[in-house]
Amino acid sequence: MFKIIRIGILLMILFFVAVSTWLTQSRSTDWNNTLWVKVYPVNADGSEASIRYIEGLQESDFSGIEDFIAREIRKFGHELERPLRIELGREVKAQPPALPSNRSVLQVMLWSIKLRWWASSITSDQDDPAPDVRIFVRYHSPQTDFPLENSVGMQKGMVGIVNAFADRRQAGTNNVIIAHEFLHTLGATDKYDPASGIPVFPHGYAEPDRQPLYPQQQAEIMGGRIAVSEFDAMVPKSLRYVIIGTATAGEIRLLSN
């Protein structure tokens, strides 16, 4: 009998968690209220460059992301004055759980659970109430001689991990990546070839009907890059050169009204 009661309690907890998650995700894309996104800087490499960069960060450094979302949702008929509010959190000293080298479904699921627990527990002393979306930006010295790890954004838990350069010259590009991962937390999917990083035609292109097709002048946010030819693409320098395409708009319910 005790075992049955324990299982019943567990099922009830899982049910309420599932309902709460569904309600949060549904509200996040109804575009009726401002979404609160909090950015937490993390010194990924312990470098002096990262220390100085984090010390100099201000909320205004991320205002371009707010402007981008407001501009793009208006194109799809939504008139919310401030759809996104970004707040700068205090520096987080601990590193997030690393992606497993074995990318099996089970290992990725376990990592996802660990990341969500880590994200809520590591910010508990500065989050009351909790934001809608948490984005942890791991800053690296611009002098690093190895490629940065992939950034990730998860709809479950609405949390993102962004790897960025601690360099003012890279601030615009950093914001492109942050916006990309933020939209993952709302349900948007990648629209580029993971092997090459080249945007996938047509949904990964900002102007799939452009004649001539190349070079594209802008990037689709989930395509990630501006396609300059069939086999070459470049990362946009800022969100001024990025749009939300129709396919992505459908995924985040901009087309539902």
Short mmCIF file of C-alpha atoms in Angstrom, two decimals:
data_model
loop_
_atom_site.label_atom_id
_atom_site.label_comp_id
_atom_site.label_asym_id
_atom_site.label_seq_id
_atom_site.Cartn_x
_atom_site.Cartn_y
_atom_site.Cartn_z
CA MET A 1 0.00 0.00 0.00
CA PHE A 2 2.80 2.44 0.91
CA LYS A 3 4.48 1.76 -2.44
CA ILE A 4 1.24 2.50 -4.30
CA ILE A 5 0.80 5.78 -2.39
CA ARG A 6 4.40 6.78 -3.12
CA ILE A 7 3.98 6.08 -6.84
CA GLY A 8 0.72 8.02 -6.83
CA ILE A 9 2.38 11.05 -5.21
CA LEU A 10 5.22 10.89 -7.73
CA LEU A 11 2.79 10.75 -10.64
CA MET A 12 0.91 13.75 -9.25
CA ILE A 13 4.16 15.72 -8.97
CA LEU A 14 5.13 14.81 -12.53
CA PHE A 15 1.64 15.82 -13.71
CA PHE A 16 1.80 19.23 -12.06
CA VAL A 17 5.33 19.81 -13.38
CA ALA A 18 4.20 18.89 -16.91
CA VAL A 19 1.16 21.20 -16.69
CA SER A 20 3.28 24.04 -15.31
CA THR A 21 5.83 23.58 -18.09
CA TRP A 22 3.11 23.54 -20.74
CA LEU A 23 1.48 26.69 -19.38
CA THR A 24 4.83 28.51 -19.24
CA GLN A 25 5.73 27.52 -22.79
CA SER A 26 2.27 28.43 -24.05
CA ARG A 27 2.36 31.86 -22.41
CA SER A 28 5.85 32.51 -23.76
CA THR A 29 4.55 32.51 -27.34
CA ASP A 30 1.14 34.11 -26.98
CA TRP A 31 2.82 37.52 -27.58
CA ASN A 32 0.38 39.23 -25.24
CA ASN A 33 2.82 39.97 -22.43
CA THR A 34 6.45 40.99 -22.08
CA LEU A 35 8.87 38.09 -21.74
CA TRP A 36 11.51 38.55 -19.05
CA VAL A 37 14.92 37.25 -20.09
CA LYS A 38 17.85 37.35 -17.70
CA VAL A 39 21.44 37.16 -18.94
CA TYR A 40 24.09 35.81 -16.58
CA PRO A 41 27.75 36.35 -17.53
CA VAL A 42 30.17 33.49 -16.88
CA ASN A 43 33.97 33.68 -17.16
CA ALA A 44 34.55 30.56 -19.22
CA ASP A 45 38.35 30.61 -19.34
CA GLY A 46 39.44 32.65 -16.30
CA SER A 47 41.26 35.10 -18.56
CA GLU A 48 41.91 38.75 -17.71
CA ALA A 49 40.14 39.73 -20.92
CA SER A 50 36.98 37.96 -19.79
CA ILE A 51 37.23 39.48 -16.30
CA ARG A 52 37.49 43.02 -17.68
CA TYR A 53 34.74 42.46 -20.23
CA ILE A 54 32.28 41.10 -17.67
CA GLU A 55 33.05 43.96 -15.28
CA GLY A 56 32.17 46.44 -18.04
CA LEU A 57 28.89 44.82 -19.12
CA GLN A 58 25.68 46.83 -18.94
CA GLU A 59 22.07 45.97 -19.72
CA SER A 60 22.22 48.38 -22.66
CA ASP A 61 24.73 46.00 -24.30
CA PHE A 62 21.79 43.65 -24.99
CA SER A 63 19.22 46.26 -26.04
CA GLY A 64 19.76 45.31 -29.68
CA ILE A 65 18.11 41.95 -28.95
CA GLU A 66 15.03 43.68 -27.52
CA ASP A 67 14.88 45.95 -30.59
CA PHE A 68 15.26 42.99 -32.94
CA ILE A 69 12.37 41.03 -31.41
CA ALA A 70 10.10 44.11 -31.29
CA ARG A 71 10.90 44.95 -34.93
CA GLU A 72 10.33 41.43 -36.20
CA ILE A 73 7.08 40.64 -34.37
CA ARG A 74 5.56 43.86 -35.74
CA LYS A 75 6.12 42.47 -39.24
CA PHE A 76 3.75 39.65 -38.31
CA GLY A 77 1.01 41.91 -36.96
CA HIS A 78 1.82 41.96 -33.23
CA GLU A 79 1.80 45.39 -31.60
CA LEU A 80 3.16 44.57 -28.14
CA GLU A 81 5.24 47.62 -27.23
CA ARG A 82 7.99 45.72 -25.41
CA PRO A 83 7.80 41.99 -26.16
CA LEU A 84 11.17 41.34 -24.54
CA ARG A 85 12.80 42.74 -21.41
CA ILE A 86 16.41 41.77 -20.86
CA GLU A 87 17.98 42.10 -17.44
CA LEU A 88 21.66 41.61 -16.67
CA GLY A 89 22.22 39.24 -13.76
CA ARG A 90 25.25 38.99 -11.52
CA GLU A 91 28.21 36.97 -12.69
CA VAL A 92 27.86 33.23 -12.16
CA LYS A 93 31.11 31.71 -10.91
CA ALA A 94 30.33 28.03 -11.60
CA GLN A 95 30.40 26.44 -15.04
CA PRO A 96 27.30 24.72 -16.46
CA PRO A 97 27.29 20.94 -16.93
CA ALA A 98 29.28 20.02 -20.03
CA LEU A 99 27.58 18.32 -22.95
CA PRO A 100 28.30 14.58 -22.83
CA SER A 101 30.82 13.20 -25.30
CA ASN A 102 28.43 10.30 -25.83
CA ARG A 103 25.42 12.00 -27.43
CA SER A 104 23.02 9.10 -26.96
CA VAL A 105 19.38 9.99 -26.29
CA LEU A 106 19.68 8.88 -22.66
CA GLN A 107 22.89 10.85 -22.04
CA VAL A 108 21.43 14.00 -23.59
CA MET A 109 18.25 13.62 -21.51
CA LEU A 110 20.30 13.28 -18.32
CA TRP A 111 22.40 16.29 -19.27
CA SER A 112 19.24 18.31 -19.93
CA ILE A 113 17.89 17.49 -16.47
CA LYS A 114 21.24 18.39 -14.86
CA LEU A 115 21.38 21.69 -16.76
CA ARG A 116 17.87 22.71 -15.74
CA TRP A 117 18.57 21.89 -12.09
CA TRP A 118 21.92 23.73 -12.25
CA ALA A 119 20.36 26.80 -13.90
CA SER A 120 17.67 27.21 -11.25
CA SER A 121 19.88 26.40 -8.25
CA ILE A 122 22.89 28.53 -9.25
CA THR A 123 20.71 31.64 -9.64
CA SER A 124 18.38 31.09 -6.69
CA ASP A 125 20.13 33.78 -4.63
CA GLN A 126 19.41 36.47 -7.24
CA ASP A 127 16.13 35.34 -8.79
CA ASP A 128 13.00 36.14 -6.82
CA PRO A 129 10.81 35.88 -8.76
CA ALA A 130 12.42 33.75 -11.46
CA PRO A 131 12.69 35.11 -15.03
CA ASP A 132 10.86 33.48 -17.91
CA VAL A 133 14.12 32.60 -19.69
CA ARG A 134 17.65 32.24 -18.36
CA ILE A 135 20.61 32.72 -20.73
CA PHE A 136 24.13 32.02 -19.45
CA VAL A 137 26.79 33.69 -21.61
CA ARG A 138 30.22 32.09 -21.25
CA TYR A 139 32.83 34.65 -22.24
CA HIS A 140 36.19 33.62 -23.70
CA SER A 141 39.30 35.63 -24.45
CA PRO A 142 39.34 36.78 -28.09
CA GLN A 143 42.91 35.47 -28.22
CA THR A 144 41.80 31.86 -27.84
CA ASP A 145 43.23 29.64 -30.57
CA PHE A 146 40.53 26.97 -30.60
CA PRO A 147 36.90 27.08 -31.79
CA LEU A 148 34.26 27.80 -29.16
CA GLU A 149 31.87 25.08 -28.11
CA ASN A 150 28.42 25.08 -29.68
CA SER A 151 25.82 27.20 -27.95
CA VAL A 152 22.52 25.58 -26.95
CA GLY A 153 18.99 26.66 -26.13
CA MET A 154 16.33 24.39 -24.65
CA GLN A 155 12.57 24.85 -24.66
CA LYS A 156 12.19 22.57 -21.65
CA GLY A 157 13.32 24.66 -18.73
CA MET A 158 13.67 27.69 -21.06
CA VAL A 159 17.41 27.96 -20.55
CA GLY A 160 20.28 28.72 -22.94
CA ILE A 161 24.07 28.46 -22.84
CA VAL A 162 25.91 30.83 -25.18
CA ASN A 163 29.65 30.76 -25.88
CA ALA A 164 30.87 34.22 -26.80
CA PHE A 165 34.01 36.33 -27.15
CA ALA A 166 34.95 38.93 -24.53
CA ASP A 167 35.56 41.60 -27.17
CA ARG A 168 33.57 44.77 -27.86
CA ARG A 169 34.13 44.22 -31.56
CA GLN A 170 32.24 40.94 -31.25
CA ALA A 171 29.33 42.35 -29.22
CA GLY A 172 26.98 42.48 -32.22
CA THR A 173 27.78 38.91 -33.24
CA ASN A 174 27.38 37.78 -29.63
CA ASN A 175 23.87 39.25 -29.63
CA VAL A 176 23.01 37.35 -32.81
CA ILE A 177 23.93 34.10 -31.06
CA ILE A 178 22.04 35.05 -27.89
CA ALA A 179 18.92 35.85 -29.94
CA HIS A 180 19.28 32.54 -31.80
CA GLU A 181 19.44 30.53 -28.58
CA PHE A 182 16.64 32.57 -27.01
CA LEU A 183 14.36 31.61 -29.89
CA HIS A 184 15.28 27.96 -29.33
CA THR A 185 13.75 28.31 -25.85
CA LEU A 186 10.49 29.35 -27.54
CA GLY A 187 10.47 26.32 -29.84
CA ALA A 188 12.31 27.55 -32.95
CA THR A 189 14.46 24.96 -34.73
CA ASP A 190 17.81 25.25 -36.49
CA LYS A 191 17.72 25.91 -40.21
CA TYR A 192 21.31 25.21 -41.18
CA ASP A 193 23.36 22.15 -42.02
CA PRO A 194 25.02 21.09 -38.73
CA ALA A 195 28.03 19.70 -40.58
CA SER A 196 28.86 22.81 -42.61
CA GLY A 197 26.98 25.62 -40.86
CA ILE A 198 25.50 26.65 -44.23
CA PRO A 199 21.86 27.83 -44.07
CA VAL A 200 19.38 25.35 -45.54
CA PHE A 201 17.35 26.59 -48.51
CA PRO A 202 14.68 27.93 -48.42
CA HIS A 203 13.80 28.30 -44.72
CA GLY A 204 17.34 29.22 -43.63
CA TYR A 205 17.46 32.11 -46.09
CA ALA A 206 16.28 35.63 -45.31
CA GLU A 207 15.31 36.22 -48.97
CA PRO A 208 14.65 32.84 -50.62
CA ASP A 209 12.94 34.59 -53.58
CA ARG A 210 15.80 37.02 -54.24
CA GLN A 211 17.01 37.22 -57.85
CA PRO A 212 19.82 36.55 -58.22
CA LEU A 213 19.73 34.39 -55.12
CA TYR A 214 23.33 35.14 -54.12
CA PRO A 215 24.66 36.93 -52.30
CA GLN A 216 21.95 37.23 -49.68
CA GLN A 217 21.95 40.57 -47.87
CA GLN A 218 20.62 39.32 -44.53
CA ALA A 219 20.49 36.19 -42.39
CA GLU A 220 17.46 34.29 -41.16
CA ILE A 221 17.94 34.10 -37.39
CA MET A 222 17.71 30.30 -37.15
CA GLY A 223 19.73 29.88 -40.35
CA GLY A 224 22.42 31.72 -38.44
CA ARG A 225 24.48 33.05 -41.35
CA ILE A 226 24.21 35.13 -44.49
CA ALA A 227 24.47 32.85 -47.53
CA VAL A 228 26.88 34.51 -49.95
CA SER A 229 26.94 31.49 -52.25
CA GLU A 230 25.61 27.95 -52.29
CA PHE A 231 28.65 26.75 -50.34
CA ASP A 232 29.70 29.80 -48.35
CA ALA A 233 28.08 31.88 -45.61
CA MET A 234 29.19 34.49 -43.10
CA VAL A 235 28.08 35.33 -39.57
CA PRO A 236 26.24 38.69 -39.46
CA LYS A 237 27.96 41.46 -37.52
CA SER A 238 24.78 42.54 -35.78
CA LEU A 239 21.04 41.92 -35.60
CA ARG A 240 20.50 44.76 -38.07
CA TYR A 241 21.31 42.20 -40.76
CA VAL A 242 19.00 39.47 -39.39
CA ILE A 243 15.29 38.69 -39.76
CA ILE A 244 12.80 36.11 -38.50
CA GLY A 245 11.61 34.08 -41.48
CA THR A 246 8.14 32.70 -42.02
CA ALA A 247 9.01 29.13 -40.97
CA THR A 248 10.51 30.31 -37.68
CA ALA A 249 7.58 32.67 -37.14
CA GLY A 250 5.24 29.69 -37.42
CA GLU A 251 7.22 27.71 -34.86
CA ILE A 252 7.05 30.51 -32.27
CA ARG A 253 3.37 31.21 -33.04
CA LEU A 254 3.79 34.61 -34.63
CA LEU A 255 1.48 33.45 -37.41
CA SER A 256 -1.27 32.12 -35.14
CA ASN A 257 -3.32 35.34 -34.99
#
